[in-house]
PDB file of C-alpha atoms in Angstrom:
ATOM      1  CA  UNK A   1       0.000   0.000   0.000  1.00 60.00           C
ATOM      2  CA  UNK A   2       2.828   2.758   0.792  1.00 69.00           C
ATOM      3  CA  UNK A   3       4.744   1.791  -2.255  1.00 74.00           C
ATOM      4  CA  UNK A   4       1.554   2.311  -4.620  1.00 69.00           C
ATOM      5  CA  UNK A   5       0.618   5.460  -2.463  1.00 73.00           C
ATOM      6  CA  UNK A   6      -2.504   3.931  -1.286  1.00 67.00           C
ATOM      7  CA  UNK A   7      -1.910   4.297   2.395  1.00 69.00           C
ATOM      8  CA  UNK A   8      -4.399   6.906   2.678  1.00 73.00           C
ATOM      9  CA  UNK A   9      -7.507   5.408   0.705  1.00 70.00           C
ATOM     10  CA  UNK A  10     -10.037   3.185   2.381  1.00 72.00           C
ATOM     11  CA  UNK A  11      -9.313  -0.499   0.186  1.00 64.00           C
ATOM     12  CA  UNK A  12     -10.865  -3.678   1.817  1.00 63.00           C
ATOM     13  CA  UNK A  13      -7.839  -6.231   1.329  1.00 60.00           C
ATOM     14  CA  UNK A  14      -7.047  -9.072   3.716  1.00 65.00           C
ATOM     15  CA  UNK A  15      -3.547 -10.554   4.121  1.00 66.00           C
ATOM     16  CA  UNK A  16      -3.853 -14.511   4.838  1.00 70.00           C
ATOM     17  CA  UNK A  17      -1.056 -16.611   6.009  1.00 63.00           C
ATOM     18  CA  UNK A  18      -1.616 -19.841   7.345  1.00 68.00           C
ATOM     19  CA  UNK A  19       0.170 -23.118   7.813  1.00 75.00           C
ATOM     20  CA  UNK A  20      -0.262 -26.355   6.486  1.00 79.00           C
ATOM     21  CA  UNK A  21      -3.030 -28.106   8.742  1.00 85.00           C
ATOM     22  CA  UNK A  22      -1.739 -31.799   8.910  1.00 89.00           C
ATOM     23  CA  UNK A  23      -5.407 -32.738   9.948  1.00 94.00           C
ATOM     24  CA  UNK A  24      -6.497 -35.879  11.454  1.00 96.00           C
ATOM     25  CA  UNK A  25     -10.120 -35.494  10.654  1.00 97.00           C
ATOM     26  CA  UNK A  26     -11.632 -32.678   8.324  1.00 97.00           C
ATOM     27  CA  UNK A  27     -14.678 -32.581   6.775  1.00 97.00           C
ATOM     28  CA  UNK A  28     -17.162 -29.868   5.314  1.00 97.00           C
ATOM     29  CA  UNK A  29     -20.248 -28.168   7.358  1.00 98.00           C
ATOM     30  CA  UNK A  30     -23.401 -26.438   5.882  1.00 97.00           C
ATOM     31  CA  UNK A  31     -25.137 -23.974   8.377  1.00 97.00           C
ATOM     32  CA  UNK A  32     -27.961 -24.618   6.260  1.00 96.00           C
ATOM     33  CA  UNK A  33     -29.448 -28.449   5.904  1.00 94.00           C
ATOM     34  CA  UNK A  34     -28.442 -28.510   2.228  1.00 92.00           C
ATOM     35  CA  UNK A  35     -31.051 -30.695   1.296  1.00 92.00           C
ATOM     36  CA  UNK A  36     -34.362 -30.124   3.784  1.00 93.00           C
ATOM     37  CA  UNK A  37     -32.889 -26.471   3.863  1.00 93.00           C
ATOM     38  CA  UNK A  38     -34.158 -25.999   7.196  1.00 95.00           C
ATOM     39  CA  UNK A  39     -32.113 -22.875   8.801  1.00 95.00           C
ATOM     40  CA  UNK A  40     -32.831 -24.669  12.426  1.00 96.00           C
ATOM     41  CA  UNK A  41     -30.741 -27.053  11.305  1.00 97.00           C
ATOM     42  CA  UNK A  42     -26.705 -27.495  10.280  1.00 98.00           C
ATOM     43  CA  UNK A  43     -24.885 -30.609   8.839  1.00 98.00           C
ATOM     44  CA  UNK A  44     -21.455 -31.424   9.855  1.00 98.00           C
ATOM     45  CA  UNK A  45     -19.625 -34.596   7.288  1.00 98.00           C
ATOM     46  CA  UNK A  46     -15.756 -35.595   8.508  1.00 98.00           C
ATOM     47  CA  UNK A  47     -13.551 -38.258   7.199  1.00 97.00           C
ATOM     48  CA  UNK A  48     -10.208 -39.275   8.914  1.00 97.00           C
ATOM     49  CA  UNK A  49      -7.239 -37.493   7.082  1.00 96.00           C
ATOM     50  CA  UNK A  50      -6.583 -34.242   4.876  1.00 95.00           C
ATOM     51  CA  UNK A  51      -9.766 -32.756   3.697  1.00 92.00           C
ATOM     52  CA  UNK A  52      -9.047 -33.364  -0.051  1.00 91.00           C
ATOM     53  CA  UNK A  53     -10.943 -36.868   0.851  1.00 93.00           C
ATOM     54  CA  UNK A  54     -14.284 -35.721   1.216  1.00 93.00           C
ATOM     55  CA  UNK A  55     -14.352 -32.498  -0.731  1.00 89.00           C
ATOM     56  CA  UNK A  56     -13.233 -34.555  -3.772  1.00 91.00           C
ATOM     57  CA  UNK A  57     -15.699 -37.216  -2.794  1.00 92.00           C
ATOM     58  CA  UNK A  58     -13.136 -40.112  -2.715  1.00 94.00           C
ATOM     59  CA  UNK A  59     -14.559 -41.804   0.851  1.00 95.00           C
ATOM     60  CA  UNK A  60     -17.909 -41.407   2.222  1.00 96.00           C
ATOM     61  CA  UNK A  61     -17.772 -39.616   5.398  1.00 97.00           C
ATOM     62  CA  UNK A  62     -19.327 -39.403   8.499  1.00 98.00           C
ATOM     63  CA  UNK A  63     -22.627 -37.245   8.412  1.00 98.00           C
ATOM     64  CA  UNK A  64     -23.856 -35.469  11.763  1.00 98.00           C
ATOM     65  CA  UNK A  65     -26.657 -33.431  11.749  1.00 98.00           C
ATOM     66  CA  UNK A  66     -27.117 -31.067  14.426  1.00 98.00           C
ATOM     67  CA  UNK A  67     -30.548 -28.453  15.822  1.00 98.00           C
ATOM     68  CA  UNK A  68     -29.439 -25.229  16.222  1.00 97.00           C
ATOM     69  CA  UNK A  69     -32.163 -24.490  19.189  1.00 95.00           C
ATOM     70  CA  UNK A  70     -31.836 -26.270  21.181  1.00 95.00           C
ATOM     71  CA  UNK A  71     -28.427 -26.878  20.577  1.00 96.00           C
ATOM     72  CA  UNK A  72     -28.588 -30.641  20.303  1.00 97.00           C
ATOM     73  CA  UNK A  73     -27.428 -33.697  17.616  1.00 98.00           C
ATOM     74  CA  UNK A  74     -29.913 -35.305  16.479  1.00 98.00           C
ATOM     75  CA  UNK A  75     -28.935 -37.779  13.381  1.00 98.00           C
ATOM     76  CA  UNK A  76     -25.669 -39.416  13.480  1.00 98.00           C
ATOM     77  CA  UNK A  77     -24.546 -41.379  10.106  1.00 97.00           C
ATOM     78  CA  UNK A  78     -21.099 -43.142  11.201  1.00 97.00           C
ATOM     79  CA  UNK A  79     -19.484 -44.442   7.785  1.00 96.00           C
ATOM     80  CA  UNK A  80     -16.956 -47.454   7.394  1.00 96.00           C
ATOM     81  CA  UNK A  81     -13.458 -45.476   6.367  1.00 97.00           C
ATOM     82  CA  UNK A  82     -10.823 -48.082   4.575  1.00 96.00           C
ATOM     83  CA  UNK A  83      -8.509 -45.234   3.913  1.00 96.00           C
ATOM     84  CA  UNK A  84      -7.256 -41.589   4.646  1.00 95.00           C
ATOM     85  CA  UNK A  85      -5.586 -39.010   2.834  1.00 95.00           C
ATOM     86  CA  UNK A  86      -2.397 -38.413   4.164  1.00 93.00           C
ATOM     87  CA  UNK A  87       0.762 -35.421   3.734  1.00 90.00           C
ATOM     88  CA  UNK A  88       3.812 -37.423   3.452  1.00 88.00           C
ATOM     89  CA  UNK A  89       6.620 -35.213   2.367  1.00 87.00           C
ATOM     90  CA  UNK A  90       5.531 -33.084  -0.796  1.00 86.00           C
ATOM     91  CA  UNK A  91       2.869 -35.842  -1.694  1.00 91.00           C
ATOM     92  CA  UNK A  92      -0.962 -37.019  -0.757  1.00 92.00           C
ATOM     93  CA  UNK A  93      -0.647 -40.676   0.032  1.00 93.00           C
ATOM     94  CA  UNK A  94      -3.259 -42.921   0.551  1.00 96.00           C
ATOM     95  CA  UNK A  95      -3.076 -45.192   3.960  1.00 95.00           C
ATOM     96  CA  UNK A  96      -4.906 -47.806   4.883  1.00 96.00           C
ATOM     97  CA  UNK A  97      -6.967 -48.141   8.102  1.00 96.00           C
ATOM     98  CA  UNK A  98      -6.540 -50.310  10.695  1.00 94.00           C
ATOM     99  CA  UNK A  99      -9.926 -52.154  11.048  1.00 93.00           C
ATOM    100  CA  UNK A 100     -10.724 -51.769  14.701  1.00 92.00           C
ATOM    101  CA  UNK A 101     -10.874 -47.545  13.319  1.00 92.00           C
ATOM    102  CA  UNK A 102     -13.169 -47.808  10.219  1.00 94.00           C
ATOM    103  CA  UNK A 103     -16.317 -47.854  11.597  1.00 94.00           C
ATOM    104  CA  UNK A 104     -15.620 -45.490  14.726  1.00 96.00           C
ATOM    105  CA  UNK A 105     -17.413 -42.122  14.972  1.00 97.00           C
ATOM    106  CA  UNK A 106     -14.993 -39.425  13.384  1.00 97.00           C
ATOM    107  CA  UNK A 107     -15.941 -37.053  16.036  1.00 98.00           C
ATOM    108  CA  UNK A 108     -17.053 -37.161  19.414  1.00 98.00           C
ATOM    109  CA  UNK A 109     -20.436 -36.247  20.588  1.00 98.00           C
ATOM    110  CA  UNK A 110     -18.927 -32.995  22.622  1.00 98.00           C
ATOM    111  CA  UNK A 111     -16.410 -32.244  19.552  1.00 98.00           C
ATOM    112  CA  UNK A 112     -19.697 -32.043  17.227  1.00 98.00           C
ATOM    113  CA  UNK A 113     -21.173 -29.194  19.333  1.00 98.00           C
ATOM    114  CA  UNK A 114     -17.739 -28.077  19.465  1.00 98.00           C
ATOM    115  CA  UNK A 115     -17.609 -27.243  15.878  1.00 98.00           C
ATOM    116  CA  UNK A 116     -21.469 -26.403  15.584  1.00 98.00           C
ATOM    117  CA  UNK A 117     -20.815 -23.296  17.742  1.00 98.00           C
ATOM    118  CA  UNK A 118     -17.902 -22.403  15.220  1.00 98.00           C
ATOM    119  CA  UNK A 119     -20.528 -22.899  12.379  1.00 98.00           C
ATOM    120  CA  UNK A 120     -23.081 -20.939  13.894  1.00 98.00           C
ATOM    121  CA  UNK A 121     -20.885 -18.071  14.693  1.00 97.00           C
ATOM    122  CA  UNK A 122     -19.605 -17.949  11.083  1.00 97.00           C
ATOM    123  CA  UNK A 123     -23.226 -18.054   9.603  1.00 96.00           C
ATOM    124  CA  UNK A 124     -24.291 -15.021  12.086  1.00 95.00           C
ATOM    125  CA  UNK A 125     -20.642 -12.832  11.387  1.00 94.00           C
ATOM    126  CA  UNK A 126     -21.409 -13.198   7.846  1.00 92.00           C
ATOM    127  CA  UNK A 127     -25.052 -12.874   7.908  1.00 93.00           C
ATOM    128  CA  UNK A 128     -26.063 -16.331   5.072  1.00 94.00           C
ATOM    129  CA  UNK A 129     -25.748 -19.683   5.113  1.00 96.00           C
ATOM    130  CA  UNK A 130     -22.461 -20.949   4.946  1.00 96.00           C
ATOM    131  CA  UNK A 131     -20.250 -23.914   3.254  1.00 96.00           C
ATOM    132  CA  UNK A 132     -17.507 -24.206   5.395  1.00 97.00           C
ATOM    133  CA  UNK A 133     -14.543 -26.304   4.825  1.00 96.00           C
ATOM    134  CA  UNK A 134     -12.572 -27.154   8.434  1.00 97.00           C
ATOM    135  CA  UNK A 135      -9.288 -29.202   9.629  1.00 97.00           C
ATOM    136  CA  UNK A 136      -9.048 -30.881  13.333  1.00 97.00           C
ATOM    137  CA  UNK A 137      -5.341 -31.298  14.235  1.00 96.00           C
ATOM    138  CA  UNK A 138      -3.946 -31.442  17.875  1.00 95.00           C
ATOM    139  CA  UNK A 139      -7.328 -31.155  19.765  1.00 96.00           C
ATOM    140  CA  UNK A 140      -8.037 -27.691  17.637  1.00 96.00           C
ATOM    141  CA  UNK A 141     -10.407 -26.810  14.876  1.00 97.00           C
ATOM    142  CA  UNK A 142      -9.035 -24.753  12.197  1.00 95.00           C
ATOM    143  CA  UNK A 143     -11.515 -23.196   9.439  1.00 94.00           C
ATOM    144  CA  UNK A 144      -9.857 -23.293   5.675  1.00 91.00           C
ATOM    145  CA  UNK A 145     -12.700 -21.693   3.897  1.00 91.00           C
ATOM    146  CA  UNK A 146     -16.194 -20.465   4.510  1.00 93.00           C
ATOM    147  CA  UNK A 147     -18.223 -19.425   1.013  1.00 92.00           C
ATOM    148  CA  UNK A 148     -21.942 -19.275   0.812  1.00 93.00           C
ATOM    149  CA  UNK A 149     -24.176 -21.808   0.130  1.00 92.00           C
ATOM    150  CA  UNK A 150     -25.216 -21.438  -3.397  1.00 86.00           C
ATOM    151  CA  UNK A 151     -26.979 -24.310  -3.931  1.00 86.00           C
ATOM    152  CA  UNK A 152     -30.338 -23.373  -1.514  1.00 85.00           C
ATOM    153  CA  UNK A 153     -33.708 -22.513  -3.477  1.00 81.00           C
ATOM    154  CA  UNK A 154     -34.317 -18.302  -4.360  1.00 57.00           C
ATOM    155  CA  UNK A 155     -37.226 -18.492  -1.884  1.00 45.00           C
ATOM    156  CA  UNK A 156     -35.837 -18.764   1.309  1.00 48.00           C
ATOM    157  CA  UNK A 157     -34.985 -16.255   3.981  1.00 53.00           C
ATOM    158  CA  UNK A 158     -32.010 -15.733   2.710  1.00 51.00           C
ATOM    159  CA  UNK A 159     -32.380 -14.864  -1.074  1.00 49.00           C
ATOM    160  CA  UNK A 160     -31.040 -11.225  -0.959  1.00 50.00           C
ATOM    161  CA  UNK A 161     -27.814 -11.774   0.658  1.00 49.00           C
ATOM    162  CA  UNK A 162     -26.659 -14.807  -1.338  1.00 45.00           C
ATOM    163  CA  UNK A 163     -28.106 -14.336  -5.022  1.00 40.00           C
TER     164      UNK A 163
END
């Protein structure tokens, strides 16, 4: 900004640096039931491994679906995971799971709400449903990406802000 002499002008520009989340679950979260598109409701999916998995559709993740008020989970979909996505020096590697972890909820009950708060805070700070794309590494959530959801009907309470 002081080299191009726009110091003193009012730009919105935001400066990002983050580190490489080496996550050992990730997933994607809709603030927005993508599919009954009931705002009460969000929808948390998380696979074990880097989030490339699930985005890209490769396994079948776990699916939580969660009531905003009262804050409480109410469907749980726990899906058998043969392999994760995995950072081994410059490369994605696939990995085998050990059996006894396939079929083992991603995340815990308490980590679900966990996360739901972070959804629900993003949803209200930007003010529409969001598509958020999240890491879990070393007992922390990390959020990679947040975009709206585009994919919800014209009609709903939200129509101005998103379309």
């Amino acid at each position: 900004r002081f080299e191009k002499d726009l110091h003193g002008t009012e730009i919105s520009v935001a400066v990002v640096v983050q580190k490489m989340v080496q996550s050992e679950i990730s997933g994607v979260a809709f603030s927005v039931h993508p599919i009954t598109e009931d705002p009460g409701q969000l929808i948390i999916e998380a696979g074990y491994g880097l989030g490339e998995a699930v985005v890209s559709g490769s396994i079948t993740p776990d699916s939580y679906v969660v009531e905003k008020e009262p804050r409480r989970i109410i469907d749980k979909n726990v899906s058998d995971q043969k392999k994760v996505l995995v950072k081994t020096g410059r490369d994605n590697n696939w990995v085998m799971i050990d059996k006894e972890k396939r079929n083992i909820q991603k995340l815990s009950d308490e980590k679900i709400l966990e996360l739901s708060e972070l959804v629900i805070k993003i949803e209200s700070h930007y003010g529409f449903p969001c598509d958020i794309e999240w890491a879990f590494e070393n007992g922390k959530f990390y959020i990679v990406q947040s975009r709206p959801i585009t994919t919800l009907k014209k009609t709903n309470e939200y129509e101005d802000e998103i379309f």
